């Protein structure tokens, strides 16, 4: 699931960008926000219909069960692993954006896409790839959050994070 979830969410993010969001680039950015918010509500309604609203619990991975006493607190091993993995992913993402040619193209394309395209960079492909990577990171963050020892997959998962309060 650690590999499959980000891959599937990333691919779906790329598909949504290619099919719908790319058509909204030349209009007010508010339309993109409204579209993605509406799409989230439609997807949430579909999942409510097919899976119901009751949460589904599951057992954590046996390798990460238990905890460590740090003296001032008891840290579940899974939560410690999530913190370390999240730091590694954040640093890796920062390095990708700041220290690679792909990151330089991405930063330049956000400032002046016409100029970057004149240099031979495929800006639409770069934007699709960016949506894919961002979606994959969001899928990975969701996986980390709901797959803990107290984790429970629920349709109301996003409500606690203020996503439905827009």
PDB file of C-alpha atoms in Angstrom:
ATOM      1  CA  UNK A   1       0.000   0.000   0.000  1.00  0.00           C
ATOM      2  CA  UNK A   2       2.936   2.320   0.699  1.00  0.00           C
ATOM      3  CA  UNK A   3       3.893   2.146  -2.991  1.00  0.00           C
ATOM      4  CA  UNK A   4       0.474   1.575  -4.537  1.00  0.00           C
ATOM      5  CA  UNK A   5      -1.413   4.460  -2.891  1.00  0.00           C
ATOM      6  CA  UNK A   6       0.928   7.293  -4.010  1.00  0.00           C
ATOM      7  CA  UNK A   7       1.221   5.740  -7.471  1.00  0.00           C
ATOM      8  CA  UNK A   8      -2.546   5.497  -7.999  1.00  0.00           C
ATOM      9  CA  UNK A   9      -3.264   8.923  -6.506  1.00  0.00           C
ATOM     10  CA  UNK A  10      -0.455  10.458  -8.575  1.00  0.00           C
ATOM     11  CA  UNK A  11      -1.772   8.904 -11.779  1.00  0.00           C
ATOM     12  CA  UNK A  12      -5.305  10.083 -10.997  1.00  0.00           C
ATOM     13  CA  UNK A  13      -3.973  13.598 -10.310  1.00  0.00           C
ATOM     14  CA  UNK A  14      -2.201  13.587 -13.674  1.00  0.00           C
ATOM     15  CA  UNK A  15      -5.383  12.411 -15.407  1.00  0.00           C
ATOM     16  CA  UNK A  16      -7.494  15.120 -13.721  1.00  0.00           C
ATOM     17  CA  UNK A  17      -4.952  17.768 -14.717  1.00  0.00           C
ATOM     18  CA  UNK A  18      -4.801  16.552 -18.301  1.00  0.00           C
ATOM     19  CA  UNK A  19      -8.551  16.158 -18.775  1.00  0.00           C
ATOM     20  CA  UNK A  20      -9.977  19.092 -16.817  1.00  0.00           C
ATOM     21  CA  UNK A  21      -7.558  21.454 -15.092  1.00  0.00           C
ATOM     22  CA  UNK A  22      -5.477  22.176 -18.209  1.00  0.00           C
ATOM     23  CA  UNK A  23      -8.601  23.709 -19.751  1.00  0.00           C
ATOM     24  CA  UNK A  24      -8.846  26.187 -16.862  1.00  0.00           C
ATOM     25  CA  UNK A  25      -5.331  27.674 -17.114  1.00  0.00           C
ATOM     26  CA  UNK A  26      -6.415  30.726 -19.124  1.00  0.00           C
ATOM     27  CA  UNK A  27      -9.224  31.768 -16.779  1.00  0.00           C
ATOM     28  CA  UNK A  28      -9.328  33.093 -13.242  1.00  0.00           C
ATOM     29  CA  UNK A  29      -7.520  30.709 -10.825  1.00  0.00           C
ATOM     30  CA  UNK A  30     -10.653  30.662  -8.686  1.00  0.00           C
ATOM     31  CA  UNK A  31     -12.254  28.356 -11.280  1.00  0.00           C
ATOM     32  CA  UNK A  32      -9.528  25.762 -10.689  1.00  0.00           C
ATOM     33  CA  UNK A  33     -10.106  25.965  -6.948  1.00  0.00           C
ATOM     34  CA  UNK A  34     -13.863  25.627  -7.358  1.00  0.00           C
ATOM     35  CA  UNK A  35     -13.453  22.712  -9.762  1.00  0.00           C
ATOM     36  CA  UNK A  36     -11.144  20.758  -7.446  1.00  0.00           C
ATOM     37  CA  UNK A  37     -13.365  21.479  -4.442  1.00  0.00           C
ATOM     38  CA  UNK A  38     -16.438  20.327  -6.347  1.00  0.00           C
ATOM     39  CA  UNK A  39     -14.611  17.229  -7.573  1.00  0.00           C
ATOM     40  CA  UNK A  40     -13.645  16.401  -3.979  1.00  0.00           C
ATOM     41  CA  UNK A  41     -17.287  16.671  -2.928  1.00  0.00           C
ATOM     42  CA  UNK A  42     -18.419  14.436  -5.810  1.00  0.00           C
ATOM     43  CA  UNK A  43     -15.771  11.816  -4.984  1.00  0.00           C
ATOM     44  CA  UNK A  44     -16.680  11.945  -1.302  1.00  0.00           C
ATOM     45  CA  UNK A  45     -20.350  11.431  -2.185  1.00  0.00           C
ATOM     46  CA  UNK A  46     -19.481   8.483  -4.434  1.00  0.00           C
ATOM     47  CA  UNK A  47     -17.434   6.841  -1.702  1.00  0.00           C
ATOM     48  CA  UNK A  48     -20.223   7.447   0.802  1.00  0.00           C
ATOM     49  CA  UNK A  49     -22.649   5.740  -1.549  1.00  0.00           C
ATOM     50  CA  UNK A  50     -20.488   2.683  -2.223  1.00  0.00           C
ATOM     51  CA  UNK A  51     -18.785   2.193   1.160  1.00  0.00           C
ATOM     52  CA  UNK A  52     -21.057   3.908   3.690  1.00  0.00           C
ATOM     53  CA  UNK A  53     -19.968   6.265   6.436  1.00  0.00           C
ATOM     54  CA  UNK A  54     -18.711   3.763   9.016  1.00  0.00           C
ATOM     55  CA  UNK A  55     -14.968   3.618   9.425  1.00  0.00           C
ATOM     56  CA  UNK A  56     -13.045   0.465   8.596  1.00  0.00           C
ATOM     57  CA  UNK A  57     -10.389  -0.450  11.146  1.00  0.00           C
ATOM     58  CA  UNK A  58      -7.398  -2.675  10.522  1.00  0.00           C
ATOM     59  CA  UNK A  59      -4.278  -3.897  12.275  1.00  0.00           C
ATOM     60  CA  UNK A  60      -1.023  -1.977  11.983  1.00  0.00           C
ATOM     61  CA  UNK A  61       2.031  -3.581  10.384  1.00  0.00           C
ATOM     62  CA  UNK A  62       3.593  -5.986  12.894  1.00  0.00           C
ATOM     63  CA  UNK A  63       7.084  -4.587  12.277  1.00  0.00           C
ATOM     64  CA  UNK A  64       5.995  -1.180  13.571  1.00  0.00           C
ATOM     65  CA  UNK A  65       3.804  -2.222  16.499  1.00  0.00           C
ATOM     66  CA  UNK A  66       4.696  -1.305  20.047  1.00  0.00           C
ATOM     67  CA  UNK A  67       6.340   1.862  21.242  1.00  0.00           C
ATOM     68  CA  UNK A  68       9.372   3.467  22.780  1.00  0.00           C
ATOM     69  CA  UNK A  69       9.524   5.199  26.151  1.00  0.00           C
ATOM     70  CA  UNK A  70      11.430   8.460  25.657  1.00  0.00           C
ATOM     71  CA  UNK A  71      11.286   9.379  29.328  1.00  0.00           C
ATOM     72  CA  UNK A  72       8.956  12.316  28.884  1.00  0.00           C
ATOM     73  CA  UNK A  73       6.510  10.539  26.580  1.00  0.00           C
ATOM     74  CA  UNK A  74       5.624   7.195  25.068  1.00  0.00           C
ATOM     75  CA  UNK A  75       6.122   7.296  21.291  1.00  0.00           C
ATOM     76  CA  UNK A  76       4.420   4.619  19.190  1.00  0.00           C
ATOM     77  CA  UNK A  77       6.969   3.106  16.812  1.00  0.00           C
ATOM     78  CA  UNK A  78       4.715   3.742  13.844  1.00  0.00           C
ATOM     79  CA  UNK A  79       4.454   7.468  14.617  1.00  0.00           C
ATOM     80  CA  UNK A  80       8.225   7.696  14.964  1.00  0.00           C
ATOM     81  CA  UNK A  81       8.607   5.986  11.598  1.00  0.00           C
ATOM     82  CA  UNK A  82       6.131   8.436  10.044  1.00  0.00           C
ATOM     83  CA  UNK A  83       8.080  11.425  11.390  1.00  0.00           C
ATOM     84  CA  UNK A  84      11.395  10.121  10.030  1.00  0.00           C
ATOM     85  CA  UNK A  85       9.886   9.113   6.671  1.00  0.00           C
ATOM     86  CA  UNK A  86       8.124  12.486   6.366  1.00  0.00           C
ATOM     87  CA  UNK A  87      11.350  14.375   7.025  1.00  0.00           C
ATOM     88  CA  UNK A  88      13.179  12.311   4.401  1.00  0.00           C
ATOM     89  CA  UNK A  89      10.403  12.922   1.858  1.00  0.00           C
ATOM     90  CA  UNK A  90      10.294  16.664   2.620  1.00  0.00           C
ATOM     91  CA  UNK A  91      14.061  17.008   2.246  1.00  0.00           C
ATOM     92  CA  UNK A  92      13.976  14.917  -0.936  1.00  0.00           C
ATOM     93  CA  UNK A  93      11.222  17.080  -2.405  1.00  0.00           C
ATOM     94  CA  UNK A  94      13.114  20.245  -1.511  1.00  0.00           C
ATOM     95  CA  UNK A  95      16.285  18.869  -3.115  1.00  0.00           C
ATOM     96  CA  UNK A  96      14.317  17.921  -6.243  1.00  0.00           C
ATOM     97  CA  UNK A  97      12.899  21.433  -6.572  1.00  0.00           C
ATOM     98  CA  UNK A  98      16.019  23.388  -5.610  1.00  0.00           C
ATOM     99  CA  UNK A  99      18.957  21.313  -6.865  1.00  0.00           C
ATOM    100  CA  UNK A 100      17.901  19.554 -10.077  1.00  0.00           C
ATOM    101  CA  UNK A 101      17.382  20.643 -13.669  1.00  0.00           C
ATOM    102  CA  UNK A 102      13.750  19.520 -13.427  1.00  0.00           C
ATOM    103  CA  UNK A 103      13.271  21.816 -10.423  1.00  0.00           C
ATOM    104  CA  UNK A 104      14.902  24.713 -12.266  1.00  0.00           C
ATOM    105  CA  UNK A 105      12.562  24.182 -15.219  1.00  0.00           C
ATOM    106  CA  UNK A 106       9.601  24.005 -12.862  1.00  0.00           C
ATOM    107  CA  UNK A 107      10.535  27.208 -11.048  1.00  0.00           C
ATOM    108  CA  UNK A 108      11.144  29.001 -14.335  1.00  0.00           C
ATOM    109  CA  UNK A 109       7.888  27.716 -15.857  1.00  0.00           C
ATOM    110  CA  UNK A 110       5.877  29.130 -12.962  1.00  0.00           C
ATOM    111  CA  UNK A 111       7.391  32.575 -13.608  1.00  0.00           C
ATOM    112  CA  UNK A 112       7.363  32.697 -17.418  1.00  0.00           C
ATOM    113  CA  UNK A 113       6.024  29.598 -19.188  1.00  0.00           C
ATOM    114  CA  UNK A 114       6.288  31.153 -22.661  1.00  0.00           C
ATOM    115  CA  UNK A 115      10.004  31.806 -22.290  1.00  0.00           C
ATOM    116  CA  UNK A 116      10.674  28.329 -20.908  1.00  0.00           C
ATOM    117  CA  UNK A 117       8.735  26.777 -23.798  1.00  0.00           C
ATOM    118  CA  UNK A 118      10.844  28.834 -26.226  1.00  0.00           C
ATOM    119  CA  UNK A 119      13.905  27.029 -24.835  1.00  0.00           C
ATOM    120  CA  UNK A 120      12.379  23.701 -25.864  1.00  0.00           C
ATOM    121  CA  UNK A 121      10.895  22.589 -22.549  1.00  0.00           C
ATOM    122  CA  UNK A 122       7.518  20.872 -22.829  1.00  0.00           C
ATOM    123  CA  UNK A 123       5.677  23.037 -20.275  1.00  0.00           C
ATOM    124  CA  UNK A 124       2.314  21.195 -20.444  1.00  0.00           C
ATOM    125  CA  UNK A 125       4.093  17.897 -19.738  1.00  0.00           C
ATOM    126  CA  UNK A 126       6.025  19.570 -16.917  1.00  0.00           C
ATOM    127  CA  UNK A 127       2.759  20.809 -15.375  1.00  0.00           C
ATOM    128  CA  UNK A 128       1.169  17.362 -15.676  1.00  0.00           C
ATOM    129  CA  UNK A 129       4.220  15.801 -14.035  1.00  0.00           C
ATOM    130  CA  UNK A 130       4.052  18.408 -11.260  1.00  0.00           C
ATOM    131  CA  UNK A 131       0.402  17.600 -10.589  1.00  0.00           C
ATOM    132  CA  UNK A 132       1.282  13.910 -10.537  1.00  0.00           C
ATOM    133  CA  UNK A 133       4.092  14.375  -8.022  1.00  0.00           C
ATOM    134  CA  UNK A 134       1.967  16.673  -5.847  1.00  0.00           C
ATOM    135  CA  UNK A 135      -0.935  14.244  -5.906  1.00  0.00           C
ATOM    136  CA  UNK A 136       1.373  11.338  -5.080  1.00  0.00           C
ATOM    137  CA  UNK A 137       2.752  13.268  -2.090  1.00  0.00           C
ATOM    138  CA  UNK A 138      -0.811  13.991  -0.933  1.00  0.00           C
ATOM    139  CA  UNK A 139      -1.680  10.294  -1.280  1.00  0.00           C
ATOM    140  CA  UNK A 140       1.412   9.366   0.703  1.00  0.00           C
ATOM    141  CA  UNK A 141       0.504  11.857   3.440  1.00  0.00           C
ATOM    142  CA  UNK A 142      -3.004  10.415   3.597  1.00  0.00           C
ATOM    143  CA  UNK A 143      -1.569   6.915   3.818  1.00  0.00           C
ATOM    144  CA  UNK A 144       0.715   7.949   6.678  1.00  0.00           C
ATOM    145  CA  UNK A 145      -2.157   9.550   8.563  1.00  0.00           C
ATOM    146  CA  UNK A 146      -4.778   6.828   8.314  1.00  0.00           C
ATOM    147  CA  UNK A 147      -2.518   3.803   8.577  1.00  0.00           C
ATOM    148  CA  UNK A 148      -1.317   4.335  12.140  1.00  0.00           C
ATOM    149  CA  UNK A 149      -2.089   2.074  15.085  1.00  0.00           C
ATOM    150  CA  UNK A 150      -5.178   4.107  15.890  1.00  0.00           C
ATOM    151  CA  UNK A 151      -5.904   4.613  12.212  1.00  0.00           C
ATOM    152  CA  UNK A 152      -9.276   4.113  10.720  1.00  0.00           C
ATOM    153  CA  UNK A 153     -10.290   4.678   7.127  1.00  0.00           C
ATOM    154  CA  UNK A 154     -13.405   6.820   7.086  1.00  0.00           C
ATOM    155  CA  UNK A 155     -15.180   8.963   4.533  1.00  0.00           C
ATOM    156  CA  UNK A 156     -15.090  11.853   7.013  1.00  0.00           C
ATOM    157  CA  UNK A 157     -11.287  11.683   7.145  1.00  0.00           C
ATOM    158  CA  UNK A 158     -10.826  15.110   5.532  1.00  0.00           C
ATOM    159  CA  UNK A 159     -13.317  16.859   7.832  1.00  0.00           C
ATOM    160  CA  UNK A 160     -10.859  17.040  10.716  1.00  0.00           C
ATOM    161  CA  UNK A 161      -8.387  18.955   8.573  1.00  0.00           C
ATOM    162  CA  UNK A 162     -10.667  21.774   7.523  1.00  0.00           C
ATOM    163  CA  UNK A 163     -10.939  20.774   3.859  1.00  0.00           C
ATOM    164  CA  UNK A 164     -14.716  20.844   3.961  1.00  0.00           C
ATOM    165  CA  UNK A 165     -14.827  24.235   5.690  1.00  0.00           C
ATOM    166  CA  UNK A 166     -14.115  26.256   2.517  1.00  0.00           C
TER     167      UNK A 166
END
